[in-house]
CSV table of C-alpha atoms and ligand atoms in Angstrom, one decimal:
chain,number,residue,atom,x,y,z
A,2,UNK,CA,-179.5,138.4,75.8
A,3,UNK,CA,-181.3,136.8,78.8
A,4,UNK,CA,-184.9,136.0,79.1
A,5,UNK,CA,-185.7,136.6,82.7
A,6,UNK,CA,-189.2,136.4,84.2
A,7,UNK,CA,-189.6,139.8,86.4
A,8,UNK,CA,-192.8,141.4,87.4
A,9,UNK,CA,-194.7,138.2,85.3
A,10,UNK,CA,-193.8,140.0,81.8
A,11,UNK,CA,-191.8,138.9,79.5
A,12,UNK,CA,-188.1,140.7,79.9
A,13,UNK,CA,-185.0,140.1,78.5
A,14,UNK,CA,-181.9,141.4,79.5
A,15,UNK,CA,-178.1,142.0,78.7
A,16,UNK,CA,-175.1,142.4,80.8
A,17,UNK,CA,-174.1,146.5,80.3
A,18,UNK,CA,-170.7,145.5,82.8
A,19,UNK,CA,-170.3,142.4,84.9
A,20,UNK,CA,-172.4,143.2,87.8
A,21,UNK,CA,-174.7,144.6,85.4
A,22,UNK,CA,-178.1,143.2,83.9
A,23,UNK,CA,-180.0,146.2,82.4
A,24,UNK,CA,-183.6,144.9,82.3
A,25,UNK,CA,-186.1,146.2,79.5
A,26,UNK,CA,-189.9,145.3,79.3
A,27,UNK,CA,-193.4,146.2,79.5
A,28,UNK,CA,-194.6,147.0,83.3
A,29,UNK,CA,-198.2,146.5,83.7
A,30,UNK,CA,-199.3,145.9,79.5
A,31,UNK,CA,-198.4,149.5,79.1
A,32,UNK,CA,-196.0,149.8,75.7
A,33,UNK,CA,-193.5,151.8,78.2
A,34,UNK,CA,-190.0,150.2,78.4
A,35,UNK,CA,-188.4,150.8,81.5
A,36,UNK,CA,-184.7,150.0,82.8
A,37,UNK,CA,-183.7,148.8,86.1
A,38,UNK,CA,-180.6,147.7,87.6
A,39,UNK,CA,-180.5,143.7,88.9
A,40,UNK,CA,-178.5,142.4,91.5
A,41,UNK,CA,-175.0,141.3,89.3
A,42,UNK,CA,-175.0,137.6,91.3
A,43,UNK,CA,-176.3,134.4,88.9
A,44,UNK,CA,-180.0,133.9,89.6
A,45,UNK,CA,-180.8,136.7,91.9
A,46,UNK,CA,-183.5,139.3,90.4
A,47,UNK,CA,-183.7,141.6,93.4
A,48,UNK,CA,-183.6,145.4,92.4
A,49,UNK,CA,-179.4,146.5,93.2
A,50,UNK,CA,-179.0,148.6,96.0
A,51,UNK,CA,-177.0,151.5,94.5
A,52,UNK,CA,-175.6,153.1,97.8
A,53,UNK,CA,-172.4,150.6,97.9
A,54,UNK,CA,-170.3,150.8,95.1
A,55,UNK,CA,-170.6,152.0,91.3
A,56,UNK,CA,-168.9,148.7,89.5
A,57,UNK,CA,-170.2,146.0,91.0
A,58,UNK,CA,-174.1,146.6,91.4
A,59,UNK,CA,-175.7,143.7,94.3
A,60,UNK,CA,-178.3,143.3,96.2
A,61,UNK,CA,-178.7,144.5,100.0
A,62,UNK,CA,-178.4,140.7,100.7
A,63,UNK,CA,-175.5,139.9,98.5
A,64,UNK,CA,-173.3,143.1,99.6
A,65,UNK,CA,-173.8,141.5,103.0
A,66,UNK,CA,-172.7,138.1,102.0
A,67,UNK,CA,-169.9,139.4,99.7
A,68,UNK,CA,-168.5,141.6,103.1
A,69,UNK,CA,-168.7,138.4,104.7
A,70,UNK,CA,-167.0,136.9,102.1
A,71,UNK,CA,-164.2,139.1,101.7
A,72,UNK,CA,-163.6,139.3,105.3
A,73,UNK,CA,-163.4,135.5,105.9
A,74,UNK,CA,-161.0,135.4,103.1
A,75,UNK,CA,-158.5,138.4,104.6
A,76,UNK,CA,-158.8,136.6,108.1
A,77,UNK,CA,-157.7,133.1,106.1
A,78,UNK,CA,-155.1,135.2,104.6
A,79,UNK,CA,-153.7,136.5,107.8
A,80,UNK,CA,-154.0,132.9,109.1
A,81,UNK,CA,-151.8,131.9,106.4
A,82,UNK,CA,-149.1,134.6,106.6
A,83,UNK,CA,-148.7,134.2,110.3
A,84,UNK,CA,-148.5,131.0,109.7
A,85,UNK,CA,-145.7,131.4,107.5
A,86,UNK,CA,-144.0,134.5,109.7
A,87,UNK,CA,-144.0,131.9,112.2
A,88,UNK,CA,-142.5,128.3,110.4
A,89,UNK,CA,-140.1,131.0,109.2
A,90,UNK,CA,-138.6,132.1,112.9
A,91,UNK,CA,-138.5,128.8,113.9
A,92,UNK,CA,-135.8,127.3,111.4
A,93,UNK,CA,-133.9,131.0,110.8
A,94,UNK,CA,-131.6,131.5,113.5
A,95,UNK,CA,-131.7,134.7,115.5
A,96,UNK,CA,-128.4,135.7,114.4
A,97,UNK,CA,-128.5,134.5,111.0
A,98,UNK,CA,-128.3,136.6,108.0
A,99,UNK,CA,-131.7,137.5,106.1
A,100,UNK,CA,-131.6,138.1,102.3
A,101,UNK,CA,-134.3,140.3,101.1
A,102,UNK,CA,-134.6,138.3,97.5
A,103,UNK,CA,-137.1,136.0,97.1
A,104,UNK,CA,-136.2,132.1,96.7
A,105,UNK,CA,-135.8,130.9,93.5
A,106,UNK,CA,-137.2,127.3,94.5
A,107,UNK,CA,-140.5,128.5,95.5
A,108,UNK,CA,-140.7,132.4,95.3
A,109,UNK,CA,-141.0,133.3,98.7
A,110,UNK,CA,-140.2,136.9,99.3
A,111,UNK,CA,-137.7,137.1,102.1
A,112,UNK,CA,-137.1,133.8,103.6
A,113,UNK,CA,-133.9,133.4,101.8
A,114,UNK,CA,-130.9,133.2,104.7
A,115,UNK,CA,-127.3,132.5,105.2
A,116,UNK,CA,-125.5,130.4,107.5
A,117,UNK,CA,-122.4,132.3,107.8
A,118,UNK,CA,-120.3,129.2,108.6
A,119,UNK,CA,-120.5,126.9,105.8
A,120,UNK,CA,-121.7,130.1,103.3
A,121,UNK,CA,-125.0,127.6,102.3
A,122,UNK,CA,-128.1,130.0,101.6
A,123,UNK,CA,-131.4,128.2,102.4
A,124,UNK,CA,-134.8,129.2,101.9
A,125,UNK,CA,-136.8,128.7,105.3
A,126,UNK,CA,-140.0,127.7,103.7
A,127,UNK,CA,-138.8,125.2,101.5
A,128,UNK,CA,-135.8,122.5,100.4
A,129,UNK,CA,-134.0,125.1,98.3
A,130,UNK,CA,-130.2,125.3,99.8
A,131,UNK,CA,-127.0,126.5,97.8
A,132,UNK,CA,-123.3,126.2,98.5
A,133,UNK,CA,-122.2,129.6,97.6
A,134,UNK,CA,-118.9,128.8,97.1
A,135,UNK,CA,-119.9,126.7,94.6
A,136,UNK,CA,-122.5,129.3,93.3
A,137,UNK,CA,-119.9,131.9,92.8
A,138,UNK,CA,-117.7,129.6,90.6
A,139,UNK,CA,-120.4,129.0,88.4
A,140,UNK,CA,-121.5,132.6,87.9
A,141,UNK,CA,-117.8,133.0,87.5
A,142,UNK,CA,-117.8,130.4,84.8
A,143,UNK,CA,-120.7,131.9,82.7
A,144,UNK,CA,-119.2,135.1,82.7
A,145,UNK,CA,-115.8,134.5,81.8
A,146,UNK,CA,-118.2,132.3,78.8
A,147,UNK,CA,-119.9,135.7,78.0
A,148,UNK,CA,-116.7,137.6,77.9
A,149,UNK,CA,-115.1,135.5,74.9
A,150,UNK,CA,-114.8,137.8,71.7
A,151,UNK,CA,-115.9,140.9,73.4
A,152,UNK,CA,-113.9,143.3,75.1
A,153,UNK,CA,-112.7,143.0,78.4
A,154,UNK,CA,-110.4,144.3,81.4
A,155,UNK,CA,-109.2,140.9,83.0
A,156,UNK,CA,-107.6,139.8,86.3
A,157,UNK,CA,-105.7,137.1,85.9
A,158,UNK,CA,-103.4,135.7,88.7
A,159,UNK,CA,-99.8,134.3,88.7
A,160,UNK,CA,-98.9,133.4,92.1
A,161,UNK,CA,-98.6,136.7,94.1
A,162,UNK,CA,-99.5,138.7,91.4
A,163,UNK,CA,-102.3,139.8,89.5
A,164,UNK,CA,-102.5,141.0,86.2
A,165,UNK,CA,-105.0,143.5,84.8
A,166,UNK,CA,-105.0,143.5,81.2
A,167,UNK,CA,-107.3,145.2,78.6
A,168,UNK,CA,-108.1,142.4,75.4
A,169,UNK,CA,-110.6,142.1,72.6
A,170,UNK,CA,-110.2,138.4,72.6
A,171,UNK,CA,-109.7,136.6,76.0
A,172,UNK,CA,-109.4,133.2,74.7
A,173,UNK,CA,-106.6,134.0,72.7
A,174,UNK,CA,-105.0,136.3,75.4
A,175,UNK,CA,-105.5,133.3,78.5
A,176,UNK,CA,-103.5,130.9,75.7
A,177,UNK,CA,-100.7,133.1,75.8
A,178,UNK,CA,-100.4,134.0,79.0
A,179,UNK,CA,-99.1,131.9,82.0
A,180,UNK,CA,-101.7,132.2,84.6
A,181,UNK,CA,-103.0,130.4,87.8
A,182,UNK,CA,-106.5,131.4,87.4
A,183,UNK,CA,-108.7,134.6,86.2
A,184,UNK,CA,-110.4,135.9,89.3
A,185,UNK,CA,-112.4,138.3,87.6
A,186,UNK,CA,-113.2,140.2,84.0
A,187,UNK,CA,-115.2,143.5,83.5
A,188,UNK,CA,-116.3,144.2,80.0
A,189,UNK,CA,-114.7,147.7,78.7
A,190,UNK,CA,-111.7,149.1,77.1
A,191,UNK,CA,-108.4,150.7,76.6
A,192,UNK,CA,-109.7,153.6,78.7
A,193,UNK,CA,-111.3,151.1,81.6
A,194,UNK,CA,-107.5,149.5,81.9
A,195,UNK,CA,-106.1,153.0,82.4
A,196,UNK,CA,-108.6,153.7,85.4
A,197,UNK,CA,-107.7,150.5,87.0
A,198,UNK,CA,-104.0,151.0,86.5
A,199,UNK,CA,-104.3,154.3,88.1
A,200,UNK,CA,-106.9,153.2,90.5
A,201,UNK,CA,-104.4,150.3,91.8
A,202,UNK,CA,-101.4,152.3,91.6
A,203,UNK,CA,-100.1,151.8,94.9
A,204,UNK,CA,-100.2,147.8,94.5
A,205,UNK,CA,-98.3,147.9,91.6
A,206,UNK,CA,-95.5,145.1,91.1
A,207,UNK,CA,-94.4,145.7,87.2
A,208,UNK,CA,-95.8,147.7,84.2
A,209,UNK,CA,-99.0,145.5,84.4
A,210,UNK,CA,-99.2,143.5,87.3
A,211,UNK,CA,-100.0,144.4,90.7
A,212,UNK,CA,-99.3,142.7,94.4
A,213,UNK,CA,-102.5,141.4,95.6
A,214,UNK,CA,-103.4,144.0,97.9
A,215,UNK,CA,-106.6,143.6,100.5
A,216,UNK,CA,-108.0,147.0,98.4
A,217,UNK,CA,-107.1,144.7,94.8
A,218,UNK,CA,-108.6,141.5,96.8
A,219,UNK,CA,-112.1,143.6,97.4
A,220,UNK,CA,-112.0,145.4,94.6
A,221,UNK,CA,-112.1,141.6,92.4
A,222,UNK,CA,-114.4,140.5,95.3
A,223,UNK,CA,-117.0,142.8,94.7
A,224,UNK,CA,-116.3,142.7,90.8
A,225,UNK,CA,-117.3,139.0,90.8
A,226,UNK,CA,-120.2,139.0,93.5
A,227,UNK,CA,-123.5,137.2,92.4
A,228,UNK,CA,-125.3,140.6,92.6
A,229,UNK,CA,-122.5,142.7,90.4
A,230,UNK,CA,-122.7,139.8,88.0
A,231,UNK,CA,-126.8,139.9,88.0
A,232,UNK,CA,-126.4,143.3,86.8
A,233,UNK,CA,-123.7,142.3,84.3
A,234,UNK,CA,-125.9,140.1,82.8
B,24,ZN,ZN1,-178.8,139.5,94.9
B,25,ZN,ZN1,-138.1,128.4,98.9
């Protein structure tokens, strides 16, 4: 409760809503209470003009200030994303690949590009850069981490060949195998290793390893990419 001074009776009041002051009194030393709806801004008593809006109750004068206010504030915003569209197309190259994420550094929504030369993405609005060579060996790293003691499908390379191999406990199966490197894993099964032997048929070398093919190369590519491993996750 409020104690306001209206109409030179005493009145108190109480927020129904924010925007709201409900006023109660005696008008003119008659013992009749009355309500009326106040202008919702601190300090103003003028009477609401009711024909704007239904939550927020102001007077004529504050609606107009408030449209003022709001439209200074959308014309700032503009100002400020132009600003932005702007700095953005002059670092980005015309030609340059556009990513539609938004930066991890500063959460820009689609500055992210990639200079297709060197493979660095960079954010355009900030100092964020990453090698994505180096990236993808990391993501690469932390999912072969995740894959210990589950069960997996791997890839694992031996100089031309690749092996794809079903295992409930990679650590144990990489110690007994000879290998160059494991390109990729997928978690599954027994049923998963049957798909890919089929699925790589034509490739095949021996029983279980297979020629690196360009389809065997893509297929480990996209296996291993930063957004397949997101989704992995
Ligand atoms: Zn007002
Ligand atoms: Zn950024």
């Amino acid at each position: 409760m409020v104690q306001l001074s209206v109409l030179g009776v005493g009145i108190s009041t109480e927020s129904a809503m924010p925007g709201y002051k409900v006023v109660r009194g005696r008008q003119m030393g008659a013992e009749r209470s009355y309500e009326r709806v106040i202008c919702g801004q601190p300090d103003c008593e003028v009477e609401a003009a009711d024909a704007f809006a239904s939550d927020v109750r102001l007077c004529v004068f504050h609606w107009q200030k408030a449209i003022r206010d709001f439209n200074v504030a959308t014309e700032t915003l503009r100002a400020v994303e132009f600003e932005r569209d702007r700095k953005v197309n002059e670092v980005v190259p015309a030609d340059a690949e556009r990513l539609k994420w938004s930066c991890p550094a500063c959460g820009e929504r689609g500055t992210l590009w990639v200079d297709g030369l060197v493979e660095v993405t960079r954010c355009a609005l900030c100092a964020y850069e990453r090698d994505e060579q180096e990236y993808r060996r990391r993501m690469t790293q932390s999912h072969l981490f995740r894959a210990f003691g589950k069960s997996v499908v791997y890839y694992v390379r031996f100089g031309a060949y690749v092996k794809i191999g079903y295992t409930g406990n990679l650590g144990r199966r990489l110690s007994d195998l000879a290998h160059d490197e494991v390109p990729a894993i997928e978690f599954g099964a027994r049923k998963l290793e049957k798909r890919r032997h089929g699925q790589f048929r034509a490739s095949r070398h021996t029983r279980e390893w297979f020629r690196m093919t360009p389809e065997l190369v893509d297929h480990i590519e996209e296996l291993m990419s930063p957004e397949a491993l997101q989704s992995a996750a």
